[in-house]
mmCIF file with all atom_site columns, C-alpha atoms and ligand atoms in Angstrom:
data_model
loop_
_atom_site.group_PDB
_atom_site.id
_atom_site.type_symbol
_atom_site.label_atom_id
_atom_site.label_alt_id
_atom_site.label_comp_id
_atom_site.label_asym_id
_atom_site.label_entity_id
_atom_site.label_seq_id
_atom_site.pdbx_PDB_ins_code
_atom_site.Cartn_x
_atom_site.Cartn_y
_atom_site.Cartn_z
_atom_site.occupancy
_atom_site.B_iso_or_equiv
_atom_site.pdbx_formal_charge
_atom_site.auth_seq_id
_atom_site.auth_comp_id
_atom_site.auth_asym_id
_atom_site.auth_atom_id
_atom_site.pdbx_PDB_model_num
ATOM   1   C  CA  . UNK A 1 1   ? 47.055 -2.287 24.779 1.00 0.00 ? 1   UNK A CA  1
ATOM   2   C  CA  . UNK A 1 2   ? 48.845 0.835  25.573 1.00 0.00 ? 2   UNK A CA  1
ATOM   3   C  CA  . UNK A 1 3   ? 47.424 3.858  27.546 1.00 0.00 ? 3   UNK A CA  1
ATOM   4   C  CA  . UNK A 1 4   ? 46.599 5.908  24.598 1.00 0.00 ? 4   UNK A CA  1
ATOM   5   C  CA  . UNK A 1 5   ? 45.251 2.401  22.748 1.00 0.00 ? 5   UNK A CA  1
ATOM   6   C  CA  . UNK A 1 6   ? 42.031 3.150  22.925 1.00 0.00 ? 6   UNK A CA  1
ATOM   7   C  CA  . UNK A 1 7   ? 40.270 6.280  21.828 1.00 0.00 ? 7   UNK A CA  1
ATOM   8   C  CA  . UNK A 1 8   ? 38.028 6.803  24.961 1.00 0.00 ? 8   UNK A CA  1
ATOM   9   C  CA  . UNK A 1 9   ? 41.086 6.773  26.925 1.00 0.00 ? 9   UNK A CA  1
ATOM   10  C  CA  . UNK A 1 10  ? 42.497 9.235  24.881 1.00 0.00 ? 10  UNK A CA  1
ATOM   11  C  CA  . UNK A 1 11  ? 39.343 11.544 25.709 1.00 0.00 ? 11  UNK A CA  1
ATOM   12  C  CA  . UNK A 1 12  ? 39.084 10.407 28.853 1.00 0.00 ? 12  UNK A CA  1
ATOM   13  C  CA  . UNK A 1 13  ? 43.147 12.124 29.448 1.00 0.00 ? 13  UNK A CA  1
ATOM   14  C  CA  . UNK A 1 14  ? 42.208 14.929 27.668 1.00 0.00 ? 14  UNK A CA  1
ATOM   15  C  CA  . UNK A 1 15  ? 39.131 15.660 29.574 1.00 0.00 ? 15  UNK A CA  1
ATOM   16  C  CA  . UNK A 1 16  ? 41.104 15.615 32.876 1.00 0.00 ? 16  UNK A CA  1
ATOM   17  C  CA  . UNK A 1 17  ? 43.872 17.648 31.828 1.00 0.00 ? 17  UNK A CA  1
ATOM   18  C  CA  . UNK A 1 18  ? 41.458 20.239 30.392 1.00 0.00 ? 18  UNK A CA  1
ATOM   19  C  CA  . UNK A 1 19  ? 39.702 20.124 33.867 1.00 0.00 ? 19  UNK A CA  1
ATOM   20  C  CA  . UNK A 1 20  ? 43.221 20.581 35.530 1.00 0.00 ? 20  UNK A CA  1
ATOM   21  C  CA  . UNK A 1 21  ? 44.019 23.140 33.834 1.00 0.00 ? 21  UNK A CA  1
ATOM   22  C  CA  . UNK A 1 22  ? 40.334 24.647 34.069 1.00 0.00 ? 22  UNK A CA  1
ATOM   23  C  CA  . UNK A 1 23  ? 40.981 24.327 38.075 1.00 0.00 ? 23  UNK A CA  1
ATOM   24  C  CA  . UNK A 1 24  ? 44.415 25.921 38.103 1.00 0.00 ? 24  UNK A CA  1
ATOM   25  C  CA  . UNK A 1 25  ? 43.104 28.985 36.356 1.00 0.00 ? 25  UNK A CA  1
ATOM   26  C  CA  . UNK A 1 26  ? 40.326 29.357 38.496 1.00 0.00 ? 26  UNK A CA  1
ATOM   27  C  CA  . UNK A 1 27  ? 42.645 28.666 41.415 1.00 0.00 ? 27  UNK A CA  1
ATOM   28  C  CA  . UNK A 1 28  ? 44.828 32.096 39.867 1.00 0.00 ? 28  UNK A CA  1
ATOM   29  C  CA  . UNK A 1 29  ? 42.220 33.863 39.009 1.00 0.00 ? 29  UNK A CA  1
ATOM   30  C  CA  . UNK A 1 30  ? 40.314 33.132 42.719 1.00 0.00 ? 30  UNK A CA  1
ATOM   31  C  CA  . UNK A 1 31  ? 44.045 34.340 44.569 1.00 0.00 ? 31  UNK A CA  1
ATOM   32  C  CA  . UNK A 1 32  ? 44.131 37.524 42.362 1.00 0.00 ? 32  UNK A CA  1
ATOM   33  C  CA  . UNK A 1 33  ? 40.370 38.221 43.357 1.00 0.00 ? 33  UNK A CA  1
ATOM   34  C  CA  . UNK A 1 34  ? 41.374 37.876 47.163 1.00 0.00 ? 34  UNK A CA  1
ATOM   35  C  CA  . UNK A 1 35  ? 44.027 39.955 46.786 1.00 0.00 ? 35  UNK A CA  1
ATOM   36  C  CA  . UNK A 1 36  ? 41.900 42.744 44.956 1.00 0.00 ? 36  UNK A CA  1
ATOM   37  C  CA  . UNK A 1 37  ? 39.639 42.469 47.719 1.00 0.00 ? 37  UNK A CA  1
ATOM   38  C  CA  . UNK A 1 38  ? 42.276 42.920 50.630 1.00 0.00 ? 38  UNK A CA  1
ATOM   39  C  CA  . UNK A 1 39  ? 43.719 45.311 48.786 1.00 0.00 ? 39  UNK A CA  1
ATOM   40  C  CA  . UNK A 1 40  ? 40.610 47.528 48.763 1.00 0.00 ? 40  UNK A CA  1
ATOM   41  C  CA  . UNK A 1 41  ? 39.799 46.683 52.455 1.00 0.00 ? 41  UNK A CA  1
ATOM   42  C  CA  . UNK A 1 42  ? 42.870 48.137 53.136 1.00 0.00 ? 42  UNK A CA  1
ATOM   43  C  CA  . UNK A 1 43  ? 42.207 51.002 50.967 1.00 0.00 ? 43  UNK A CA  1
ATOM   44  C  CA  . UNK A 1 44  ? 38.620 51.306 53.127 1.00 0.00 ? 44  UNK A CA  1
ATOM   45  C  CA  . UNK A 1 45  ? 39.787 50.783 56.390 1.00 0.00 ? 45  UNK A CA  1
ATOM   46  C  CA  . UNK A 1 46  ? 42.414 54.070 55.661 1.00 0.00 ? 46  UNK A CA  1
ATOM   47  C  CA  . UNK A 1 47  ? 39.670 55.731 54.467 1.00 0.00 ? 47  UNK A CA  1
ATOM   48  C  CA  . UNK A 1 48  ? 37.280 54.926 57.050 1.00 0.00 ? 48  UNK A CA  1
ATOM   49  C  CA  . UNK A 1 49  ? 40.050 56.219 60.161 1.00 0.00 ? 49  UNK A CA  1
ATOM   50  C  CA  . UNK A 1 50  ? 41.176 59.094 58.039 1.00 0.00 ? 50  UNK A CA  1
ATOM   51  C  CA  . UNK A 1 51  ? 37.760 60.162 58.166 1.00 0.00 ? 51  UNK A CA  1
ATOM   52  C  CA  . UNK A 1 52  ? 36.874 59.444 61.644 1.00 0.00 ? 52  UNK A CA  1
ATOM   53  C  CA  . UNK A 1 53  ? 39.776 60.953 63.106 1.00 0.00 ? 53  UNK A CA  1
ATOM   54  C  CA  . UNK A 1 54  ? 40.077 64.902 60.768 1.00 0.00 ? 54  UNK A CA  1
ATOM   55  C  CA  . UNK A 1 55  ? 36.303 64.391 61.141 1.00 0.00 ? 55  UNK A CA  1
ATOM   56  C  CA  . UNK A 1 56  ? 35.441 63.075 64.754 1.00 0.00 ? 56  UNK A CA  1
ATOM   57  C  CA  . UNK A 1 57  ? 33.111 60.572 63.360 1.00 0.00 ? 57  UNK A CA  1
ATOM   58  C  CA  . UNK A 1 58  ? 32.663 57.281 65.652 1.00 0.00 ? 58  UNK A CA  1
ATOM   59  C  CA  . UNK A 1 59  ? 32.425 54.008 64.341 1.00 0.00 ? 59  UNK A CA  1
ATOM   60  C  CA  . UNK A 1 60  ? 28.819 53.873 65.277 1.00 0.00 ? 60  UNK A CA  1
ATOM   61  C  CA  . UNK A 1 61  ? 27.969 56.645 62.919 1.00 0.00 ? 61  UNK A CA  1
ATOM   62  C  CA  . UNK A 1 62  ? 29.293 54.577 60.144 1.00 0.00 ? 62  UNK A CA  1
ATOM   63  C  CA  . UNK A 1 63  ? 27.591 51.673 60.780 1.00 0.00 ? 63  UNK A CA  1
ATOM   64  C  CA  . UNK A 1 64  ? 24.081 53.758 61.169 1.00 0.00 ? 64  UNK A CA  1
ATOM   65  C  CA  . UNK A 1 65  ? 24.961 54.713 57.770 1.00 0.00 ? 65  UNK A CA  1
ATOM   66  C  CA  . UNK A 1 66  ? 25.822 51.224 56.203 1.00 0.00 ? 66  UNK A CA  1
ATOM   67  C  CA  . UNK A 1 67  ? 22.066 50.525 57.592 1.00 0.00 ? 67  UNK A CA  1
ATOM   68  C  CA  . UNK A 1 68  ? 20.507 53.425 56.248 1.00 0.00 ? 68  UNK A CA  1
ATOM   69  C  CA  . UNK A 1 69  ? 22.498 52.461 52.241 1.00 0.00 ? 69  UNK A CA  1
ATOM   70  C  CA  . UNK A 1 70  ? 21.875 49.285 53.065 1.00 0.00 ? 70  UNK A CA  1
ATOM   71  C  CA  . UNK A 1 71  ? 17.690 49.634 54.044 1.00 0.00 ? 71  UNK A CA  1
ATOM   72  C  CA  . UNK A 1 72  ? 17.476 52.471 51.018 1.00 0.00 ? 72  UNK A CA  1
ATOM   73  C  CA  . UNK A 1 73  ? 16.777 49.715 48.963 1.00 0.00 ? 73  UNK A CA  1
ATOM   74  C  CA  . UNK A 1 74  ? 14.055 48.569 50.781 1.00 0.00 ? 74  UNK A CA  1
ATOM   75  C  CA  . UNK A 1 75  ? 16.012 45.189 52.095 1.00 0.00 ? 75  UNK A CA  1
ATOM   76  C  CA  . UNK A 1 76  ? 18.457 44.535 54.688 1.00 0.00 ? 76  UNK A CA  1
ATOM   77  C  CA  . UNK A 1 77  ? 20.870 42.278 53.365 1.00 0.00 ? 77  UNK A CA  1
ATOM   78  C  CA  . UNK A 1 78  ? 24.067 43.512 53.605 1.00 0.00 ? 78  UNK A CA  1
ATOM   79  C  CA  . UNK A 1 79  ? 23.925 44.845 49.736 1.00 0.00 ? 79  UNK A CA  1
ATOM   80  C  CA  . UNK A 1 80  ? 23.161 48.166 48.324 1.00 0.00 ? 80  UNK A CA  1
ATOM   81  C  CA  . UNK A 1 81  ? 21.239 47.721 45.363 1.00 0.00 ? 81  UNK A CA  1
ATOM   82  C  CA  . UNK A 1 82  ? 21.467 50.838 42.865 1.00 0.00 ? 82  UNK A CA  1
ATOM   83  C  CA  . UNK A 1 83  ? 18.399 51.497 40.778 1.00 0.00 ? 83  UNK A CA  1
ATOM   84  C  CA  . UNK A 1 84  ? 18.376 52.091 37.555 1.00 0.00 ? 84  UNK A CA  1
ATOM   85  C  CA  . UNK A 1 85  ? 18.225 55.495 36.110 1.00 0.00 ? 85  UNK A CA  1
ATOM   86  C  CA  . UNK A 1 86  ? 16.288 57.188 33.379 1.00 0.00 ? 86  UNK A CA  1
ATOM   87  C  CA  . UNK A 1 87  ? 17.936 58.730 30.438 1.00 0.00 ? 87  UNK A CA  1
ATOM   88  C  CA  . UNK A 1 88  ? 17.115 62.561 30.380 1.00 0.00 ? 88  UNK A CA  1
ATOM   89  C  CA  . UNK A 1 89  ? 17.128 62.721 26.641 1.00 0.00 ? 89  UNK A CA  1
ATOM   90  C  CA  . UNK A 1 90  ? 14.980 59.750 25.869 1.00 0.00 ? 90  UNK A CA  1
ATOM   91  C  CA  . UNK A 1 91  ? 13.222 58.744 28.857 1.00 0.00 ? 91  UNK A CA  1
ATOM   92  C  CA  . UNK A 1 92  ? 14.278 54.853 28.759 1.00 0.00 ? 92  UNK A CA  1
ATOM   93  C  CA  . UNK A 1 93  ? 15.951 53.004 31.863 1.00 0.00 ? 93  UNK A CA  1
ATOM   94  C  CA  . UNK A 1 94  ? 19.720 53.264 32.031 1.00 0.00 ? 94  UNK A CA  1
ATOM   95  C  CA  . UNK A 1 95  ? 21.520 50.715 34.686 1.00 0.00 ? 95  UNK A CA  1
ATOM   96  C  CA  . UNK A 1 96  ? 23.576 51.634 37.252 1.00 0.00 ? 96  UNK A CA  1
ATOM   97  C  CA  . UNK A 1 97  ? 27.024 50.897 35.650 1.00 0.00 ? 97  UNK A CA  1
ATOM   98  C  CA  . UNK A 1 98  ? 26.804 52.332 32.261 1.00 0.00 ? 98  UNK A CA  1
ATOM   99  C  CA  . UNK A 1 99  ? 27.637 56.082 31.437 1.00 0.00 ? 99  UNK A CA  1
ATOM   100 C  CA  . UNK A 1 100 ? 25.815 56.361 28.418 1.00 0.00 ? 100 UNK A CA  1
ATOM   101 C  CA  . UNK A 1 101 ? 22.082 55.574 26.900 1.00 0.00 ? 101 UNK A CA  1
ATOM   102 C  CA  . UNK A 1 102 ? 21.924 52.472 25.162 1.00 0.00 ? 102 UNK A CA  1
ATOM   103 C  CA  . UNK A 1 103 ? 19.066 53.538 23.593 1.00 0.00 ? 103 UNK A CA  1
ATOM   104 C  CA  . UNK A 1 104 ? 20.184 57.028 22.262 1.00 0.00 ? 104 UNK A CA  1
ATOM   105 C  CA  . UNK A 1 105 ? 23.952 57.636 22.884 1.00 0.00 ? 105 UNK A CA  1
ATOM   106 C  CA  . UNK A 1 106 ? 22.834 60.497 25.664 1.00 0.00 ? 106 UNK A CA  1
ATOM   107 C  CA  . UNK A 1 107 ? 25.498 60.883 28.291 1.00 0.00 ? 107 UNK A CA  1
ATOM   108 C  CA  . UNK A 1 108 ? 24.428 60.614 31.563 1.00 0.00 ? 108 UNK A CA  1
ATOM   109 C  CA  . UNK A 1 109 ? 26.098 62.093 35.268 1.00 0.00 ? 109 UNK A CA  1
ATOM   110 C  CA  . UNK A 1 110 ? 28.115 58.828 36.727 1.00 0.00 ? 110 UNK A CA  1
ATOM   111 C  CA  . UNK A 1 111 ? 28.016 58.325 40.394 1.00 0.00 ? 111 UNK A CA  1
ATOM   112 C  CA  . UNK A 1 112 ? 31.342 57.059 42.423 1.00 0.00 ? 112 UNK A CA  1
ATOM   113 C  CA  . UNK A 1 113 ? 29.897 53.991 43.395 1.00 0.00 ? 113 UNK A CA  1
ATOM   114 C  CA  . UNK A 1 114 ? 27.349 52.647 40.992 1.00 0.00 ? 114 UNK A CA  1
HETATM 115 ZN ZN1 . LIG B 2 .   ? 18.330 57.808 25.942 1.00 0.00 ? 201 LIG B ZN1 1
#
């Protein structure tokens, strides 16, 4: 019998290389994630000093304020959890991330970092 003889082998080969090739894109798409996110610690850390040095801001102010964003959710966990908004036009709950009522179509003001 050759490799490909029997039917559940022939699964059985193309179940692995699906997996393979399952892993390898979540391998590229895990090293383009990383590189996102050290790209935008960079992009904080610059922030952060530009800041602190036009501003004369200390390190310890920023950190009091990453408690107080982080508490103002009621929890301290390291998150910042944005609640969700209410559309002016219609009343109804809007989530943090969309610009619009998904309800009614009413625009609503967008905040930098929800
Ligand atoms: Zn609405």
């Amino acid at each position: 019998m050759t490799y490909w003889g029997s039917q559940g082998s022939f699964y059985a080969a193309r179940t692995a290389a699906e997996a393979g090739a399952a892993a390898r894109r979540s391998e590229r798409q895990a090293e383009g994630l990383e590189e996102r996110f050290e790209r935008s610690m960079l992009t904080l850390e610059a922030m952060w000093t530009l800041l602190r040095d036009k501003l004369g801001l200390t390190d310890e102010d920023l950190c009091n304020r990453m408690t107080d964003l982080d508490l103002s959710d009621g929890q301290l966990d390291g998150k910042h959890r944005h609640e969700p908004r209410s559309c002016p036009k219609c009343g109804k709950a809007i989530g943090p991330r969309f610009a619009k009522c998904i309800y009614c179509g009413q625009l609503v003001e967008q905040t930098p970092f929800a």
